[in-house]
Coordinates of C-alpha atoms and ligand atoms in Angstrom, one line a residue:
X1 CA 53.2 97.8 85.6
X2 CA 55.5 95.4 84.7
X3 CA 58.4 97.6 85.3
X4 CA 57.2 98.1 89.0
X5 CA 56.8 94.5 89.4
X6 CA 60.9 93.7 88.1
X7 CA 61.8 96.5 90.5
X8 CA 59.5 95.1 93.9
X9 CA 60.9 91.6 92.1
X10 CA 64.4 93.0 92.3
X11 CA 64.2 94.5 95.7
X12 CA 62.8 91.6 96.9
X13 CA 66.0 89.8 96.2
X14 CA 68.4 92.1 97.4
X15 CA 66.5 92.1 100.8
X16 CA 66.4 88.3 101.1
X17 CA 69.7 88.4 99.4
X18 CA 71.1 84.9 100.7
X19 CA 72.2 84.3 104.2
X20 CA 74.5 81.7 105.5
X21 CA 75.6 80.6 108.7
X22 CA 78.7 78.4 109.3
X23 CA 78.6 75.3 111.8
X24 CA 81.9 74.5 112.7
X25 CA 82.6 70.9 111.1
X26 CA 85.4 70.1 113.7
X27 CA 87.7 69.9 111.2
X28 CA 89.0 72.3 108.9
X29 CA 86.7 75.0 108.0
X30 CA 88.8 77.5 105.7
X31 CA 86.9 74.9 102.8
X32 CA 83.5 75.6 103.6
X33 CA 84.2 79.6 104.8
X34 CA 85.9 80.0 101.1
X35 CA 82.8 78.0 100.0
X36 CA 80.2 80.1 101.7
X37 CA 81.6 83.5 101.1
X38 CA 82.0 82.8 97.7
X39 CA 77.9 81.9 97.1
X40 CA 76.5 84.0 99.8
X41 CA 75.3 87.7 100.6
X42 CA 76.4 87.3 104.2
X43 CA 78.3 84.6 106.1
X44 CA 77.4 84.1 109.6
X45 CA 79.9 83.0 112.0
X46 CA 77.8 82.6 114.8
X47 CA 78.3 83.6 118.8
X48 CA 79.9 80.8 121.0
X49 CA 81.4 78.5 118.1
X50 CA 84.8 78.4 117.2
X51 CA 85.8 77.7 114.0
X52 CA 89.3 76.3 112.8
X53 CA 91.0 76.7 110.0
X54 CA 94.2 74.8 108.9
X55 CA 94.3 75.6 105.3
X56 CA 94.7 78.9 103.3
X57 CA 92.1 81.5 102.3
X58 CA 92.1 82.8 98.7
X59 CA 89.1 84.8 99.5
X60 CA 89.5 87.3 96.6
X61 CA 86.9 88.6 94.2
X62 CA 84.1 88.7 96.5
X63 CA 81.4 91.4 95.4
X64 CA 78.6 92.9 97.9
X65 CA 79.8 90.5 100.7
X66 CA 79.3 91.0 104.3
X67 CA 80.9 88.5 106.8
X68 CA 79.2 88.8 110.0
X69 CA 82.0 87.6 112.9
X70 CA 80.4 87.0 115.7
X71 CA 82.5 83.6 116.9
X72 CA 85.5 82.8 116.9
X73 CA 88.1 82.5 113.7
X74 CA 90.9 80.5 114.6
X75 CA 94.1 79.6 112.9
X76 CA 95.8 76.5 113.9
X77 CA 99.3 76.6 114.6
X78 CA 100.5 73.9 112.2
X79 CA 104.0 75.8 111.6
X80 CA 105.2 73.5 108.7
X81 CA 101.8 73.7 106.7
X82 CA 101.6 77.5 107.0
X83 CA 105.6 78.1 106.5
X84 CA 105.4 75.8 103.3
X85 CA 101.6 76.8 102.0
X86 CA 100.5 80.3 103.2
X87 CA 101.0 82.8 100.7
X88 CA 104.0 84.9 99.9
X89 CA 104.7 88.3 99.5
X90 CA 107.7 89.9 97.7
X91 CA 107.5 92.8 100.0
X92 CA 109.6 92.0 103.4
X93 CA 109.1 88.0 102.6
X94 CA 105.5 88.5 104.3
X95 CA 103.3 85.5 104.0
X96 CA 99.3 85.4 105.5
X97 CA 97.0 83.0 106.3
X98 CA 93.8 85.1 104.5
X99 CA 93.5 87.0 101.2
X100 CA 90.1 89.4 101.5
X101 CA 89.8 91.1 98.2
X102 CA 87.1 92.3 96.0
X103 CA 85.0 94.8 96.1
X104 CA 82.0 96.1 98.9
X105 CA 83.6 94.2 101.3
X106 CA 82.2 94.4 105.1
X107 CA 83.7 92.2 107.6
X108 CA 82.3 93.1 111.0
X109 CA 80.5 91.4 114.3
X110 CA 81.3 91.2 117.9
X111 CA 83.9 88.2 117.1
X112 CA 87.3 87.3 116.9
X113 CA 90.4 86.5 114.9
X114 CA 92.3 84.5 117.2
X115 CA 96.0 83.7 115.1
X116 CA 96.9 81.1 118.2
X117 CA 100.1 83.1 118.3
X118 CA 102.0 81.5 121.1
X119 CA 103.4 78.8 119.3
X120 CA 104.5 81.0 116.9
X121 CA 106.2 82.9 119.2
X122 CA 107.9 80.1 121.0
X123 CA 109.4 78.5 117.5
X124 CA 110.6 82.5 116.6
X125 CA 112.8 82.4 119.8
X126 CA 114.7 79.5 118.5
X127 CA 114.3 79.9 114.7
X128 CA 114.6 83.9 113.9
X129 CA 114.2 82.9 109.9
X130 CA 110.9 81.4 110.7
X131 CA 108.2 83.1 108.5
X132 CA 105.0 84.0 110.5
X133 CA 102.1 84.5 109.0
X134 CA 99.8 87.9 109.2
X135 CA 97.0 87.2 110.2
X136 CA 94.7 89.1 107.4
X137 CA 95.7 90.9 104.1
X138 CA 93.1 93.1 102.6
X139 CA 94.2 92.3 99.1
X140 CA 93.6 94.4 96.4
X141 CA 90.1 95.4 97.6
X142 CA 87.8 98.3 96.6
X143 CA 86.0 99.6 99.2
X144 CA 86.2 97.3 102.3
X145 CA 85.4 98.0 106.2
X146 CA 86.3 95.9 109.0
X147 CA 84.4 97.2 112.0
X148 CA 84.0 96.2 115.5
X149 CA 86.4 93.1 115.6
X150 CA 88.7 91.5 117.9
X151 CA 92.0 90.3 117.0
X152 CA 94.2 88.4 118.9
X153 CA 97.7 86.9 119.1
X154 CA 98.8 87.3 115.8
X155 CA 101.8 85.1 114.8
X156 CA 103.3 88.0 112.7
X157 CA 101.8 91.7 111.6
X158 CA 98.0 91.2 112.5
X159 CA 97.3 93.2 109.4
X160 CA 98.2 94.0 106.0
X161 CA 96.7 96.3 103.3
X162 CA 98.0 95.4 99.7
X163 CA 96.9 97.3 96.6
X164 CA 93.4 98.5 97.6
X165 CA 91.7 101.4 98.1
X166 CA 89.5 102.6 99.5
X167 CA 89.8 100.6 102.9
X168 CA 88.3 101.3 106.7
X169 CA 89.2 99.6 109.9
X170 CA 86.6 101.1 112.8
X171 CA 86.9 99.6 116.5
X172 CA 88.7 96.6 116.4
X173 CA 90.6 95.7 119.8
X174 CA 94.2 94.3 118.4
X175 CA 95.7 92.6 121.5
X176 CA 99.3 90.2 121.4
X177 CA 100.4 88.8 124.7
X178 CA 102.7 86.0 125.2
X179 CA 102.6 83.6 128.3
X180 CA 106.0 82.5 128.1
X181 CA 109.6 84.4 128.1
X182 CA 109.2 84.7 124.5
X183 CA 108.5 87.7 123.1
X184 CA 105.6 89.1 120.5
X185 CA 107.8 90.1 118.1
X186 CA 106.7 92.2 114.9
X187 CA 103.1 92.0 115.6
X188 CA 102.4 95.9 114.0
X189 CA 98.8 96.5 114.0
X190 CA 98.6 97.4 110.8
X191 CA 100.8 97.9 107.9
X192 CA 99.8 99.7 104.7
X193 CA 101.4 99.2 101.0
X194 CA 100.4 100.2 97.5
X195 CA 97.4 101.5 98.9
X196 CA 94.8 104.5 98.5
X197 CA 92.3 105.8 101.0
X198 CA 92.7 103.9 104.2
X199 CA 91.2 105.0 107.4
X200 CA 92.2 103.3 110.3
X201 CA 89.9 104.9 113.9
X202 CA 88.9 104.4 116.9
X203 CA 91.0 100.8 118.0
X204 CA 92.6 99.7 120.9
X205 CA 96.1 98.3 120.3
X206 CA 98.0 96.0 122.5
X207 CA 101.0 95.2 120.6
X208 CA 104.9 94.8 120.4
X209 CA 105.7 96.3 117.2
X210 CA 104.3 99.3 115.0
X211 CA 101.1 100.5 115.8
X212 CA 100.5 101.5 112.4
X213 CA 103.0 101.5 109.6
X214 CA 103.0 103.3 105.9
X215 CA 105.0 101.1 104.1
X216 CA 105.7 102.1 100.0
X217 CA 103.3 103.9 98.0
X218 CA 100.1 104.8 100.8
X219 CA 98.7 107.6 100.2
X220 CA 95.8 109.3 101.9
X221 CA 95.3 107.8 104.8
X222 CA 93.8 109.1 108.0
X223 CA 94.3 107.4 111.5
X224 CA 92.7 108.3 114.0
X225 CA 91.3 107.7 117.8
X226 CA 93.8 105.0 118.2
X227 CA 95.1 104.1 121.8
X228 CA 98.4 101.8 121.4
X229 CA 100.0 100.4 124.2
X230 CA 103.4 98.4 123.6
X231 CA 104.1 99.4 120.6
X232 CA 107.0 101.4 118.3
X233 CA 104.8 103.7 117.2
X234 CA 102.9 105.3 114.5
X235 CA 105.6 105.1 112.0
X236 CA 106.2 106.3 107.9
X237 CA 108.5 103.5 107.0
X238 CA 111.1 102.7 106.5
X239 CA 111.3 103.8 102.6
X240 CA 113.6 104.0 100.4
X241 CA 115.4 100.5 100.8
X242 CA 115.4 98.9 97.5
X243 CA 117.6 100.2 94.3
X244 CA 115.9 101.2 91.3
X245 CA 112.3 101.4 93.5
X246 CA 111.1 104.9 94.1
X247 CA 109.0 104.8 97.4
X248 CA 106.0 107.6 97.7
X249 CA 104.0 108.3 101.0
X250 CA 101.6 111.1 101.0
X251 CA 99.1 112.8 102.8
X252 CA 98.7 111.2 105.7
X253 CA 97.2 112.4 109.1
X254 CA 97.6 110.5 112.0
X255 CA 95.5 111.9 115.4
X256 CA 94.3 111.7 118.0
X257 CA 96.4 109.3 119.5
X258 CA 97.4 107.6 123.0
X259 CA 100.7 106.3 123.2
X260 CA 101.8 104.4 125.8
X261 CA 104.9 102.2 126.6
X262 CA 106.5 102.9 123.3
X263 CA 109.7 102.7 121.7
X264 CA 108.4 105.8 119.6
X265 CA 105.9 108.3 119.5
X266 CA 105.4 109.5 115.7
X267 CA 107.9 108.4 114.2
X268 CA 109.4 108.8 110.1
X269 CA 112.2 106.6 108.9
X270 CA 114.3 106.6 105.3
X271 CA 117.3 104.6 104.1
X272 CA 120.7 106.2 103.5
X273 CA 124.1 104.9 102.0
X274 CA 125.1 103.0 98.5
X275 CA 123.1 101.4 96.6
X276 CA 119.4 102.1 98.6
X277 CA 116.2 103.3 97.0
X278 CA 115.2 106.8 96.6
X279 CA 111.4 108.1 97.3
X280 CA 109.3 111.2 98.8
X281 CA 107.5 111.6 102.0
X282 CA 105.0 114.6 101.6
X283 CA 102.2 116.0 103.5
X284 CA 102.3 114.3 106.7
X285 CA 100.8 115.3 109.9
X286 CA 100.6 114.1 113.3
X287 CA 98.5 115.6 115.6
X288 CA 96.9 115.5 118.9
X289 CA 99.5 112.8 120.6
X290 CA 99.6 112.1 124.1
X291 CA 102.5 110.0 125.3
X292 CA 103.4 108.4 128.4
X293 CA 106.4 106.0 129.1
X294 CA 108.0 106.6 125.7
X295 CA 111.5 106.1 124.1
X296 CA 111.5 108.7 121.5
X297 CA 108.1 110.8 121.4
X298 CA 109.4 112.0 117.8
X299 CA 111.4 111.0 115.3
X300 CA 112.7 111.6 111.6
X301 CA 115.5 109.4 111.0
X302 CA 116.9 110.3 107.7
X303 CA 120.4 108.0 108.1
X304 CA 117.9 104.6 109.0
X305 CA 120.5 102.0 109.1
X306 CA 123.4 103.8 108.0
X307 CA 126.3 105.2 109.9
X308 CA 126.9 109.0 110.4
X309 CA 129.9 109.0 107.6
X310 CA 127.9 106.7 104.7
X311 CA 125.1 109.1 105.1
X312 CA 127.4 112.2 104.8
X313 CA 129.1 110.3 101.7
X314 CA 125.3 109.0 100.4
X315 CA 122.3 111.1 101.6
X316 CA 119.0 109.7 101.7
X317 CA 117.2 109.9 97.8
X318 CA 113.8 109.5 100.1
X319 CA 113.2 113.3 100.5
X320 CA 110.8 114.4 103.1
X321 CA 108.7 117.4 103.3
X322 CA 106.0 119.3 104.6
X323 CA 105.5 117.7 107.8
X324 CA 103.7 118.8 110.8
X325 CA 104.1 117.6 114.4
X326 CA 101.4 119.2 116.6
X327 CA 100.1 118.9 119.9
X328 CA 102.4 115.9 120.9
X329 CA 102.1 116.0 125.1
X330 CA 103.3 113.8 127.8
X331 CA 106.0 112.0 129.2
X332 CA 108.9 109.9 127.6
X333 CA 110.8 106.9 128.9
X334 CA 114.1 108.7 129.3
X335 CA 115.6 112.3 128.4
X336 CA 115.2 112.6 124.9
X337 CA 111.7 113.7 124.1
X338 CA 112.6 114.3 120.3
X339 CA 115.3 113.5 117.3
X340 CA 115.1 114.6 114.3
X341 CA 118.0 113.4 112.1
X342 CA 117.8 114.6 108.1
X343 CA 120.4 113.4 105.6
X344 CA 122.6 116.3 104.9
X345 CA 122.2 118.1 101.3
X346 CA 118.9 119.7 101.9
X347 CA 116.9 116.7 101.8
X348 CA 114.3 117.6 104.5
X349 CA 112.1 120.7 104.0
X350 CA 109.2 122.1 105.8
X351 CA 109.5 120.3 108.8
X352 CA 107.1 122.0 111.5
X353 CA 107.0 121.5 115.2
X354 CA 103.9 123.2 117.0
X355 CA 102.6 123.3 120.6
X356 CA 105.1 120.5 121.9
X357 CA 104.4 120.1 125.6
X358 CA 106.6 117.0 126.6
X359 CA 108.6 116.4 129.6
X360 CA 111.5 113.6 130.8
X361 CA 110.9 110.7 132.3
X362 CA 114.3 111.2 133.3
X363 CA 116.6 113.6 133.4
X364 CA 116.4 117.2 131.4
X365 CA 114.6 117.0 128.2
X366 CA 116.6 116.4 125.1
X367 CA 115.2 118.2 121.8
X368 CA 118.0 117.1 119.2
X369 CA 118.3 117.8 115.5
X370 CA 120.6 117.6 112.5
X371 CA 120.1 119.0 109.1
X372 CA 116.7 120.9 108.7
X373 CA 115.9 124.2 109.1
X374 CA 112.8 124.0 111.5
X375 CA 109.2 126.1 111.7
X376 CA 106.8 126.5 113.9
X377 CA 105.7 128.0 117.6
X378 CA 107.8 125.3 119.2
X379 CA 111.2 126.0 117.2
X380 CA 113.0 127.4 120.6
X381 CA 112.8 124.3 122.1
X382 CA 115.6 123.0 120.2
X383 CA 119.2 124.0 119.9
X384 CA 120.9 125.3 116.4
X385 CA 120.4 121.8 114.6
X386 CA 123.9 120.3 113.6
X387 CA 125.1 120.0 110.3
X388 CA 127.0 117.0 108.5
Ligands
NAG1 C1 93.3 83.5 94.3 O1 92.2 83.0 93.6 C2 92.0 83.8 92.3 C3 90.7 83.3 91.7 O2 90.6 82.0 91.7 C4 93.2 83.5 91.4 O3 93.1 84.2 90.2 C5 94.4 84.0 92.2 O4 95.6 83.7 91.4 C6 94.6 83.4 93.5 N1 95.6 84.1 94.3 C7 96.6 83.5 94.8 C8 97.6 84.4 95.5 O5 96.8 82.3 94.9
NAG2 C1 113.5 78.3 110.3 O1 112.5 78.9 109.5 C2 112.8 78.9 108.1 C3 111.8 79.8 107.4 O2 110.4 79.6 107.7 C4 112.8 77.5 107.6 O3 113.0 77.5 106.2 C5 113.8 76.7 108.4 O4 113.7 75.4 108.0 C6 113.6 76.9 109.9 N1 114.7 76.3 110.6 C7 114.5 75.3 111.5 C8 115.8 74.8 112.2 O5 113.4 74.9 111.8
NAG3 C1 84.4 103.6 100.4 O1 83.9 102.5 101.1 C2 82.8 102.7 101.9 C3 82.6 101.4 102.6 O2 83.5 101.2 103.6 C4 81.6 103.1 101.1 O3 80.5 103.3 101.9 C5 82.0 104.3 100.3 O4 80.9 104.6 99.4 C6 83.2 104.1 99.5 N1 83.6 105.3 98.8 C7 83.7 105.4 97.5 C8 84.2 106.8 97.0 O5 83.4 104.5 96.8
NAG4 C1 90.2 94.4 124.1 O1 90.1 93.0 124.3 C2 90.7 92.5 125.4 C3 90.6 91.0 125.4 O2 90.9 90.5 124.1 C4 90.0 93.0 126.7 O3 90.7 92.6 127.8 C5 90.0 94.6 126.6 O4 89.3 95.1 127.7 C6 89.4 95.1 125.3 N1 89.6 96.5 125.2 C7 88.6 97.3 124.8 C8 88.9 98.8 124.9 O5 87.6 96.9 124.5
NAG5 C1 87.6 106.4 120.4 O1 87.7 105.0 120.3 C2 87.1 104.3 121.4 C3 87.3 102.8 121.1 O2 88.7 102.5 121.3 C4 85.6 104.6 121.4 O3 85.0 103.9 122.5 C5 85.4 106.1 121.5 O4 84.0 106.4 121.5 C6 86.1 106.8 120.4 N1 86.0 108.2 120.6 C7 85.5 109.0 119.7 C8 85.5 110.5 120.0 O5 85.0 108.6 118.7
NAG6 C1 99.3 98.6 128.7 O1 99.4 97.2 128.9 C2 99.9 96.8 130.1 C3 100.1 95.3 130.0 O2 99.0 94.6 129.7 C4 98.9 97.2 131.2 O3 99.4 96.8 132.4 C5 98.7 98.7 131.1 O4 97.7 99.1 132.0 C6 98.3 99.2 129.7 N1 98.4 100.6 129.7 C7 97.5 101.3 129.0 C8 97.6 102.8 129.1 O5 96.5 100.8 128.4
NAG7 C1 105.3 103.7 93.7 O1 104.6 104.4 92.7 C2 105.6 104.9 91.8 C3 104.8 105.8 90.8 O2 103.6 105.2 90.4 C4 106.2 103.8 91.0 O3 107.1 104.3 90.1 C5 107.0 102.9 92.0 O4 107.5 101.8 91.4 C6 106.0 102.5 93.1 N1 106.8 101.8 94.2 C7 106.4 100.7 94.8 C8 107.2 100.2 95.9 O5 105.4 100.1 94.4
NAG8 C1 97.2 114.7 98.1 O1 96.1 115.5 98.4 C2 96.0 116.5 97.5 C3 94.9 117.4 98.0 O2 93.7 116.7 98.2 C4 95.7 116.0 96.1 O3 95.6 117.0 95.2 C5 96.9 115.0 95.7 O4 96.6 114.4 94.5 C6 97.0 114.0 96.8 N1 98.2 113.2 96.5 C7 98.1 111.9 96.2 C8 99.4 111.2 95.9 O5 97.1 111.2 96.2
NAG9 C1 97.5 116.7 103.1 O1 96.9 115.5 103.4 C2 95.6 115.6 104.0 C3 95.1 114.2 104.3 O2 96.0 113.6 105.2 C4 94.6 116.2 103.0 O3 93.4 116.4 103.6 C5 95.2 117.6 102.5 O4 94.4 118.1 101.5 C6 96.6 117.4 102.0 N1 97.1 118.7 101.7 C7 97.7 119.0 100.5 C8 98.2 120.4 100.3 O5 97.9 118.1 99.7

């Protein structure tokens, strides 16, 4: 008797589990957001209001929180607060205006992240040091989905995935678009690193960088569903940079996707020469890729940064293998439709190229590759690869 009373007790609770909803203060409102998701089930951020926030959110450590965006999130474009007080990332000098971590995360609603971007933009044009911030880091979370947002004009990458696992990103509508001569540079939809089980479907992405990027250690992702527009691609990379750091990417499928006014299509990318890193890209797949209006369809560039005699002299230590290109249709920007460019020294193997139906946007079609021993129904389409 009792015990059914402490569970309908319990249950109770959970249901009515407590709810807050935000008024914007007209000030700053990262305080009372922090304060809120901290103490709450769910945080409301309700239709029509706009909320501003001028100060950094440490929103870490939440457990069994749902924010519910159904406003708008704004970040004000004080560039001298955020370049001396956002936080700071090691990895590519990143810095973001939010830290979501914890675990049972859900941040979803019919709202917006709006990063004010444009003023960002403008100062990058004459300052191209100037830190930008991302607009949100999914910091080491377990078990987090962001579903059904809009984001918009991010200063920087719009998102970031740091040490989590277990992550989910369903219909958000990513758009960058600047109103002056300046451009939107290195807004990448998302970028992944030190992370586990990510999915990443069904998004719209307006954008002037990578679509989607799998930076150090990501493993297991799936992508999928994604139309980007603008963009350099869906891209592994680049890896192997850093001396001494040993850079893994694995088992990753990337489908179903529409790419449009690209630099590249799908696209994998590894440091040659003295004194780099060293890493292994394995079990990738790209699938299902329509392309129209784009630079390089697909890509392995095995000598990133390095010119053809350093990376004869110092092959790439990222080794790459078992890859599959499939299905990638369409048009490209110019004459090449694909280039794929190992380090000599067998240090790509298993490379497979199936059902490529892709014509020139110009000129005849240009299949061109350099040290790999190609597989797969669409091997014919490319001459004897050279070797270096
Ligand atoms: C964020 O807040 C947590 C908990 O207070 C703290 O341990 C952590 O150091 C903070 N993180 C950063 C990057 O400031
Ligand atoms: C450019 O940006 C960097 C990094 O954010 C900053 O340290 C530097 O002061 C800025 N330079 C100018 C001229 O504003
Ligand atoms: C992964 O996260 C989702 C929430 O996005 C959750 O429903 C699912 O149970 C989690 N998977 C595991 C294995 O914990
Ligand atoms: C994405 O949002 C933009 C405005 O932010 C809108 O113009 C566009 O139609 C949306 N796209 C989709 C597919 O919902
Ligand atoms: C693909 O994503 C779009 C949103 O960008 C969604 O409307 C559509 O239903 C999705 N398609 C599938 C097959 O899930
Ligand atoms: C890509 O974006 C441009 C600029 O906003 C737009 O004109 C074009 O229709 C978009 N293309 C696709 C395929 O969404
Ligand atoms: C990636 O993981 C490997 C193996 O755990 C580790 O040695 C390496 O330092 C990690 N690299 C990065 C960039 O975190
Ligand atoms: C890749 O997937 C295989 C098969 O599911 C699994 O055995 C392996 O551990 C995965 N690799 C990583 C690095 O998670
Ligand atoms: C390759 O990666 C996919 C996920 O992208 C996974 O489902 C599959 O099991 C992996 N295969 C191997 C042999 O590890």
């Amino acid at each position: 008797m009792f015990r059914l009373l402490y569970v309908l007790l319990l249950t109770l609770l959970v249901a009515f589990g407590q709810r807050c909803t935000l008024t914007p203060s007209g000030g700053d409102d990262g305080p009372q957001f922090l304060a809120a998701a901290a103490s709450c089930d769910t945080v409301v951020i309700p239709v029509g209001e706009e909320f501003n926030i001028a100060t950094r959110m440490n929103m870490t450590g939440l457990t069994n929180t749902h924010i519910n965006l159904e406003g708008t999130i704004r970040f004000q474009p004080d560039i001298s607060y955020w370049t001396g007080n956002a936080f700071f990332f090691d990895f590519q000098d990143s810095i973001t205006f939010w830290l979501l971590g914890g675990e049972n995360i859900v941040l979803s609603g019919s709202g917006t992240l709006d990063g004010a971007g444009q003023a960002w933009y403008d100062a990058f044009a004459s300052n191209s040091s100037l830190l930008r911030p991302i607009i949100l880091t999914v910091y080491q979370a377990k078990n987090a989905l962001v579903e059904d947002i809009h984001m918009v004009n991010s200063p920087m990458w719009f998102n970031l995935v740091y040490e989590s696992n277990n992550v989910t990103y369903s219909n958000i509508n990513i758009t960058a678009v600047s109103t002056s001569k300046n451009t939107i540079a290195n807004t990448d939809g998302w970028d992944i690193y030190r992370s586990d089980t990510v999915v990443i479907r069904d998004s719209t992405i307006l954008n002037g960088d990578d679509c989607v990027s799998f930076k150090p250690n990501t493993t297991n992702v799936l992508v999928s569903n994604l139309s980007c527009n603008g963009s350099h691609g869906v891209s592994v990379g680049s890896l192997g940079q850093y001396a001494g750091i040993f850079d893994i990417v694995e088992n990753i499928t990337a489908t179903d996707i529409s790419m449009s006014n690209a630099e590249n299509g799908a696209r994998i990318k590894a440091w040659a020469g003295s004194d780099v890193g060293s890493g292994i890209v394995k079990n990738i797949t790209f699938a299902n890729f329509e392309v129209s209006n784009v630079d390089n369809p697909i890509v392995i560039d095995q000598c990133y940064e390095t010119s053809s005699s350093q990376c004869s002299e110092f092959p790439s230590n990222t080794f790459i293998e078992d890859v599959w290109f499939n299905d990638v249709f369409g048009t490209s920007s110019g004459a090449t439709v694909a280039s794929l460019e190992c380090s000599p020294d067998d240090r790509c193997s298993n490379i497979n190229v199936n059902d490529l139906n892709l014509k020139a946007g110009k000129g005849t079609a240009k299949y061109e590759c350099q040290n790999i021993v190609l597989s797969g129904n669409s091997v014919d389409l490319f001459p004897d690869c050279t070797e270096t």
